[in-house]
Coordinates of C-alpha atoms and ligand atoms in Angstrom, one line a residue:
M12 CA -6.6 -81.8 68.8
K13 CA -4.2 -84.5 70.0
E14 CA -6.0 -87.8 70.8
F15 CA -4.8 -90.5 73.3
E16 CA -6.1 -93.0 75.7
C17 CA -5.7 -92.5 79.4
R18 CA -6.4 -94.5 82.6
I19 CA -8.4 -92.9 85.4
V20 CA -6.7 -93.2 88.7
E21 CA -9.3 -91.4 90.8
K22 CA -12.8 -89.9 90.2
G23 CA -15.2 -88.1 92.5
T24 CA -17.0 -84.9 93.2
D25 CA -15.8 -81.9 95.3
E26 CA -17.1 -78.3 95.8
E27 CA -16.2 -77.4 92.2
G28 CA -18.0 -80.4 90.6
A29 CA -17.3 -83.8 89.1
F30 CA -13.6 -84.5 88.5
V31 CA -11.3 -87.3 87.3
V32 CA -7.5 -87.6 87.9
L33 CA -5.8 -89.0 84.9
D34 CA -2.6 -91.2 84.8
G35 CA 0.4 -89.0 84.0
D36 CA -1.6 -85.7 84.3
P37 CA -1.7 -84.9 80.6
F38 CA -3.7 -81.7 81.1
Y39 CA -1.8 -78.7 82.5
P40 CA -3.4 -77.1 85.5
D41 CA -5.1 -73.6 85.4
G42 CA -2.9 -70.8 86.9
K43 CA 0.1 -72.9 87.7
G44 CA 3.2 -70.7 87.2
G45 CA 1.0 -67.8 86.0
Q46 CA -0.1 -69.9 83.0
L47 CA -3.5 -70.7 81.6
G48 CA -4.5 -74.4 81.8
D49 CA -5.2 -76.9 79.0
R50 CA -8.5 -77.7 77.6
G51 CA -10.0 -80.5 75.5
K52 CA -12.2 -83.5 75.9
V53 CA -12.5 -86.6 78.2
N54 CA -14.7 -89.3 76.5
G55 CA -16.5 -86.6 74.5
E56 CA -17.1 -84.4 77.6
E57 CA -15.7 -80.9 77.5
V58 CA -12.9 -80.1 80.0
L59 CA -14.4 -77.3 82.2
S60 CA -11.3 -76.6 84.2
V61 CA -8.1 -78.2 85.4
K62 CA -6.9 -77.7 89.1
E63 CA -3.9 -78.8 91.0
K64 CA -5.0 -80.1 94.4
G65 CA -2.3 -81.2 96.6
V66 CA -0.3 -83.8 94.6
S67 CA -3.0 -84.5 92.1
V68 CA -4.4 -82.7 89.1
R69 CA -8.2 -82.7 88.9
V70 CA -9.8 -82.5 85.5
Y71 CA -13.4 -81.2 85.9
L72 CA -16.2 -82.5 83.7
S73 CA -20.0 -82.1 83.5
H74 CA -20.4 -85.9 83.9
L75 CA -18.2 -88.6 85.2
P76 CA -17.1 -91.3 82.6
E77 CA -18.3 -94.8 83.5
T78 CA -15.2 -96.6 82.0
D79 CA -11.7 -96.6 83.7
V80 CA -9.9 -96.0 80.4
V81 CA -11.0 -92.9 78.6
K82 CA -10.3 -91.3 75.3
C83 CA -8.7 -87.9 75.8
M84 CA -8.5 -85.0 73.4
L85 CA -6.0 -82.2 74.0
D86 CA -6.4 -78.8 72.4
V87 CA -2.9 -78.6 71.1
K88 CA -3.4 -75.3 69.3
R89 CA -4.4 -73.6 72.6
R90 CA -1.4 -75.4 74.3
H91 CA 0.9 -74.1 71.7
T92 CA -0.3 -70.5 72.0
I93 CA 0.0 -70.7 75.8
S94 CA 3.5 -72.2 75.5
A95 CA 4.6 -69.5 73.0
L96 CA 3.3 -66.7 75.3
H97 CA 5.0 -68.3 78.3
T98 CA 8.4 -68.7 76.3
A99 CA 7.9 -65.1 75.0
Q100 CA 7.8 -64.0 78.7
H101 CA 11.1 -65.8 79.5
I102 CA 12.7 -63.9 76.6
L103 CA 11.2 -60.5 77.2
S104 CA 12.0 -60.7 81.1
A105 CA 15.6 -61.9 80.3
V106 CA 16.3 -59.1 77.8
L107 CA 14.7 -56.4 80.1
E108 CA 16.8 -57.5 83.0
D109 CA 20.2 -58.3 81.3
K110 CA 20.2 -55.2 78.9
F111 CA 18.2 -52.6 80.8
S112 CA 18.2 -53.7 84.5
V113 CA 14.4 -53.9 84.5
V114 CA 13.4 -56.7 86.7
T115 CA 10.4 -58.8 86.3
V116 CA 8.3 -59.1 89.6
S117 CA 5.4 -61.1 88.4
F118 CA 3.8 -62.7 85.3
H119 CA 0.1 -63.2 84.5
M120 CA -1.7 -64.8 81.7
S121 CA -5.5 -64.7 81.1
E122 CA -7.8 -65.6 78.2
E123 CA -7.6 -61.9 77.1
N124 CA -4.1 -60.6 78.2
C125 CA -0.7 -61.5 79.0
T126 CA 1.4 -59.2 81.3
I127 CA 4.5 -58.9 83.3
D128 CA 4.9 -56.5 86.2
V129 CA 8.4 -54.9 86.2
K130 CA 10.5 -52.6 88.4
P131 CA 11.5 -49.7 88.2
V132 CA 8.1 -48.2 87.4
S133 CA 9.6 -45.7 84.9
V134 CA 10.7 -47.3 81.7
S135 CA 10.9 -45.2 78.6
N136 CA 9.1 -46.1 75.5
E137 CA 12.4 -46.1 73.6
T138 CA 13.8 -48.7 76.1
L139 CA 10.7 -50.9 75.7
E140 CA 11.0 -50.7 71.9
R141 CA 14.8 -51.6 72.1
A142 CA 13.8 -54.6 74.4
E143 CA 11.2 -55.6 72.0
N144 CA 13.7 -55.6 69.1
F145 CA 16.2 -57.7 71.2
A146 CA 13.5 -60.1 72.1
N147 CA 12.3 -60.6 68.5
E148 CA 15.9 -61.2 67.4
V149 CA 15.8 -64.2 69.7
V150 CA 12.7 -65.3 68.1
F151 CA 13.9 -64.9 64.6
A152 CA 17.3 -66.8 65.4
N153 CA 15.1 -69.8 66.1
L154 CA 17.1 -70.9 69.1
P155 CA 16.4 -74.3 70.9
V156 CA 14.4 -74.0 74.2
K157 CA 16.0 -76.8 76.3
K158 CA 14.3 -78.4 79.1
Y159 CA 16.1 -80.7 81.6
F160 CA 16.2 -81.7 85.2
V161 CA 19.2 -81.0 87.6
T162 CA 19.9 -81.6 91.3
A163 CA 20.0 -78.7 93.7
E164 CA 23.7 -78.9 93.8
E165 CA 24.0 -78.7 89.9
A166 CA 21.5 -75.8 89.9
E167 CA 23.8 -73.7 92.2
K168 CA 26.3 -73.6 89.3
L169 CA 23.8 -72.4 86.7
P170 CA 23.4 -68.7 85.8
L171 CA 19.8 -68.8 87.0
R172 CA 17.7 -65.6 86.7
K173 CA 15.8 -66.3 89.8
K174 CA 16.9 -68.7 92.6
A175 CA 14.5 -70.6 94.8
D176 CA 15.0 -73.2 97.5
I177 CA 13.7 -76.4 95.9
E178 CA 14.5 -79.9 97.0
G179 CA 15.0 -82.8 94.8
R180 CA 14.9 -82.7 91.0
I181 CA 14.8 -79.1 89.6
R182 CA 13.4 -78.5 86.0
I183 CA 15.5 -76.0 84.0
V184 CA 14.3 -74.2 80.9
E185 CA 17.3 -72.8 78.9
I186 CA 17.4 -70.7 75.9
P187 CA 21.3 -70.8 75.2
G188 CA 22.8 -67.3 75.6
V189 CA 19.5 -65.7 76.6
D190 CA 17.9 -67.2 79.7
T191 CA 18.3 -70.1 82.2
S192 CA 15.4 -70.4 84.5
M193 CA 13.7 -72.8 87.0
C194 CA 10.3 -73.4 85.5
G195 CA 7.7 -76.2 85.4
G196 CA 5.4 -74.5 82.7
T197 CA 5.0 -75.4 79.2
H198 CA 7.2 -74.0 76.5
V199 CA 7.8 -74.2 72.7
D200 CA 10.8 -76.2 71.4
Y201 CA 12.3 -73.5 69.3
T202 CA 11.9 -69.8 69.7
G203 CA 10.9 -69.3 66.1
E204 CA 7.5 -70.9 67.0
I205 CA 6.7 -67.6 68.9
G206 CA 6.4 -65.9 65.6
L207 CA 6.4 -62.4 67.0
I208 CA 6.6 -60.7 70.4
K209 CA 4.7 -57.4 70.5
V210 CA 4.4 -55.0 73.5
L211 CA 0.9 -53.7 73.3
K212 CA 0.6 -51.1 76.1
T213 CA 1.8 -50.3 79.6
E214 CA 0.1 -49.2 82.9
K215 CA 1.6 -47.9 86.1
I216 CA 0.5 -50.0 89.1
K217 CA 0.4 -48.0 92.3
K218 CA 3.4 -45.9 91.3
E219 CA 5.4 -49.2 92.2
F220 CA 5.4 -51.4 89.2
L221 CA 5.1 -51.0 85.5
R222 CA 2.6 -53.5 83.9
I223 CA 3.6 -54.4 80.4
Y224 CA 0.9 -56.0 78.2
F225 CA 2.3 -58.1 75.4
A226 CA 1.2 -60.6 72.7
A227 CA 2.9 -63.4 70.9
E228 CA 2.2 -66.0 68.2
R229 CA -1.5 -66.1 67.1
R230 CA -2.4 -63.4 69.8
A231 CA 0.1 -61.1 68.2
L232 CA -1.7 -61.6 64.9
D233 CA -5.0 -61.1 66.5
A234 CA -3.8 -57.9 68.1
F235 CA -2.4 -56.6 64.8
R236 CA -5.6 -57.5 63.0
E237 CA -7.7 -55.7 65.6
K238 CA -5.8 -52.5 65.4
F239 CA -5.7 -52.8 61.5
H240 CA -9.5 -53.0 61.4
T241 CA -9.9 -50.1 63.8
L242 CA -7.4 -48.0 61.8
N243 CA -9.1 -48.9 58.6
A244 CA -12.5 -47.9 59.8
V245 CA -11.2 -44.5 61.1
S246 CA -9.3 -44.0 57.9
K247 CA -12.5 -44.5 55.9
L248 CA -14.6 -42.3 58.2
L249 CA -12.1 -39.4 57.7
S250 CA -11.4 -40.2 53.9
S251 CA -7.7 -40.0 54.7
G252 CA -4.6 -42.1 54.5
E253 CA -3.5 -43.7 57.8
K254 CA -0.5 -41.5 58.3
E255 CA -2.6 -38.3 58.0
I256 CA -5.1 -39.4 60.7
P257 CA -3.4 -37.7 63.6
D258 CA -3.0 -34.4 61.8
K259 CA -6.7 -34.5 60.6
V260 CA -8.1 -35.4 63.9
E261 CA -6.1 -32.6 65.6
K262 CA -7.4 -30.1 63.1
M263 CA -11.0 -31.4 63.7
L264 CA -10.7 -31.0 67.5
I265 CA -9.5 -27.5 67.1
E266 CA -12.5 -26.7 64.7
I267 CA -15.0 -28.3 67.1
K268 CA -13.7 -26.1 69.9
K269 CA -14.1 -23.1 67.8
L270 CA -17.6 -24.1 66.7
K271 CA -18.7 -24.8 70.3
K272 CA -17.6 -21.3 71.3
E273 CA -19.5 -19.7 68.4
N274 CA -22.5 -21.7 69.1
K275 CA -22.5 -20.7 72.8
K276 CA -22.4 -17.0 71.6
L277 CA -25.3 -17.5 69.1
K278 CA -27.4 -19.3 71.6
A279 CA -27.0 -16.5 74.2
V280 CA -28.2 -13.9 71.5
L281 CA -31.1 -16.2 70.6
I282 CA -32.2 -16.5 74.1
K283 CA -32.1 -12.8 74.7
N284 CA -34.2 -12.4 71.7
F285 CA -36.7 -14.9 73.0
V286 CA -36.9 -12.9 76.3
S287 CA -37.8 -9.8 74.3
V288 CA -40.4 -11.6 72.3
L289 CA -42.0 -13.1 75.3
L290 CA -42.0 -9.7 77.2
A291 CA -44.0 -8.2 74.3
E292 CA -46.8 -10.8 74.5
N293 CA -50.2 -9.7 75.8
G294 CA -51.7 -10.8 79.1
N295 CA -50.4 -11.5 82.5
V296 CA -49.8 -15.2 81.9
V297 CA -47.8 -15.9 78.8
K298 CA -48.1 -19.5 77.5
K299 CA -45.6 -20.5 74.7
E300 CA -44.2 -23.6 73.1
M301 CA -40.5 -23.3 73.0
D302 CA -38.6 -26.3 71.4
L303 CA -35.3 -25.9 73.2
E304 CA -32.8 -28.4 74.7
K305 CA -33.0 -28.7 78.4
G306 CA -30.0 -26.4 79.1
D307 CA -31.2 -23.6 76.9
F308 CA -34.7 -24.0 78.2
M309 CA -33.6 -23.5 81.8
S310 CA -31.4 -20.5 80.8
L311 CA -34.4 -18.9 79.2
L312 CA -36.5 -19.5 82.5
A313 CA -33.8 -18.0 84.5
M314 CA -33.5 -15.0 82.4
L315 CA -37.1 -14.4 82.5
S316 CA -37.3 -14.7 86.3
S317 CA -34.8 -11.7 86.5
E318 CA -36.9 -9.4 84.4
K319 CA -38.8 -6.5 85.9
T320 CA -42.3 -7.5 84.9
E321 CA -45.6 -8.7 86.4
K322 CA -45.9 -11.3 83.8
V323 CA -45.8 -15.1 84.6
F324 CA -44.3 -17.3 81.8
L325 CA -45.6 -20.8 81.2
L326 CA -43.1 -22.4 78.7
Y327 CA -43.1 -26.1 77.3
S328 CA -41.6 -28.3 74.8
F329 CA -43.7 -31.3 73.6
K330 CA -40.6 -32.5 71.6
N331 CA -38.3 -32.6 74.6
L332 CA -41.0 -33.2 77.2
L333 CA -40.1 -30.2 79.2
L334 CA -42.2 -27.8 81.2
G335 CA -41.3 -24.6 83.1
V336 CA -42.7 -21.6 84.8
A337 CA -41.0 -18.2 85.5
K338 CA -42.5 -15.2 87.1
G339 CA -41.1 -11.7 86.6
K340 CA -39.7 -9.7 89.6
E341 CA -42.8 -7.6 90.0
S342 CA -45.3 -10.4 90.1
G343 CA -47.0 -10.8 93.5
I344 CA -47.8 -14.6 93.3
S345 CA -45.7 -17.4 94.9
L346 CA -45.1 -20.4 92.6
K347 CA -44.2 -22.5 95.6
E348 CA -47.7 -22.0 97.0
K349 CA -49.6 -22.1 93.7
L350 CA -47.9 -25.2 92.2
S351 CA -47.0 -27.2 95.4
G352 CA -46.5 -30.8 94.6
F353 CA -47.0 -30.5 90.8
V354 CA -43.7 -32.3 89.9
D355 CA -44.6 -35.4 91.8
R356 CA -48.2 -35.3 90.9
F357 CA -47.4 -35.8 87.2
E358 CA -44.5 -38.1 87.8
G359 CA -42.0 -35.5 86.7
R360 CA -38.4 -34.8 87.6
G361 CA -37.6 -31.3 88.5
V362 CA -37.5 -28.3 90.9
L363 CA -40.0 -25.9 92.2
R364 CA -38.8 -22.5 93.7
D365 CA -40.8 -19.4 94.4
N366 CA -39.9 -17.6 91.2
F367 CA -39.0 -20.6 89.0
A368 CA -40.3 -24.1 88.2
F369 CA -39.0 -26.7 86.0
A370 CA -39.9 -30.4 85.2
E371 CA -39.1 -33.1 82.7
F372 CA -41.9 -35.7 82.0
K373 CA -41.9 -39.3 81.1
D374 CA -44.5 -39.0 78.4
L375 CA -46.5 -36.4 76.5
E376 CA -49.9 -37.2 78.2
L377 CA -48.5 -36.5 81.7
L378 CA -46.9 -33.3 80.3
K379 CA -50.2 -32.1 78.8
E380 CA -52.0 -32.9 82.0
A381 CA -49.5 -30.9 84.0
L382 CA -49.7 -28.1 81.6
S383 CA -53.4 -27.8 81.9
Y384 CA -53.2 -28.0 85.7
I385 CA -50.7 -25.2 85.9
K386 CA -52.6 -23.1 83.4
D387 CA -55.7 -23.3 85.6
E388 CA -53.8 -22.6 88.8
L389 CA -52.0 -19.6 87.4
S390 CA -55.1 -18.0 85.9
G391 CA -57.2 -18.8 89.1
Ligands
ZN92 ZN1 8.7 -71.1 81.9

């Protein structure tokens, strides 16, 4: 934190809360030039946000200070990260444009991400990697980042990346041999302070732009650390070296697919066997506990309802809170008539057809009540 004293030139409250305007505007505003704003403290009060309103910069606080001269603390670590990300963007955009004719359309920085939207939308990974290499060579060369003011006339003669009609003094940010831009944002003094520029991922936006996510300085370290942790965790789970992970996962996926196929076949055989067992049971109403998963439970009911038998099957699973009824093709009863309203009555979720009924229950008690009710109805 950098500490300094500052005079308040205005204070008040607007729709966003209590604010002060400080002499010389030491806090950079949120969102200006696509950047994040500064944070810190004013007389011990946390800076909540910093907004540019007309010609003044309002610093929002929970409480207004009583004195006219305040002690300010600026979070310089945060400022440096923001400045490094912003300068990294200048370099990345310049390299992409000069060496690969990929033009930056916009830049965005948030607490989580830093992105540039570029045109054309199709940029190969190889091109991106080459651009990343060039950009990092600029970082490693530790070039000065010059900031100075010129007149509109002088600006005309500069090799500016983007020209804009600005009157009066124009602020120029120049990295010699790399980039000359009009910019009012915060930047580092030497490119080496950026540490590293890393492209993290890309995303196509409406088939029009390519959004490039990148990190620099502490955020590049954070991104690397996060990926390192993830990779370590996966490597541990698979008991394999990092480089072997893709091969191992591919083999596992093939194995899972094979097992799923086998499992499906075995289940079909099992359910067919259940049908035979249930058909061999005595009596016209067969009541049986079947601890099957929902899908298998329903398959069994469907198969039973297509059997040529007079029997009615009442199946349930206490474990999975399922209940089902199926009647054979030769049974004369109508489940719809006999069991009308049973699903709602016991707060279940399910279906009731003429030859087939099924419900899931919230708890065991409701299932047991429904079971006893249906048993009575079917034998009545
Ligand atoms: Zn800039």
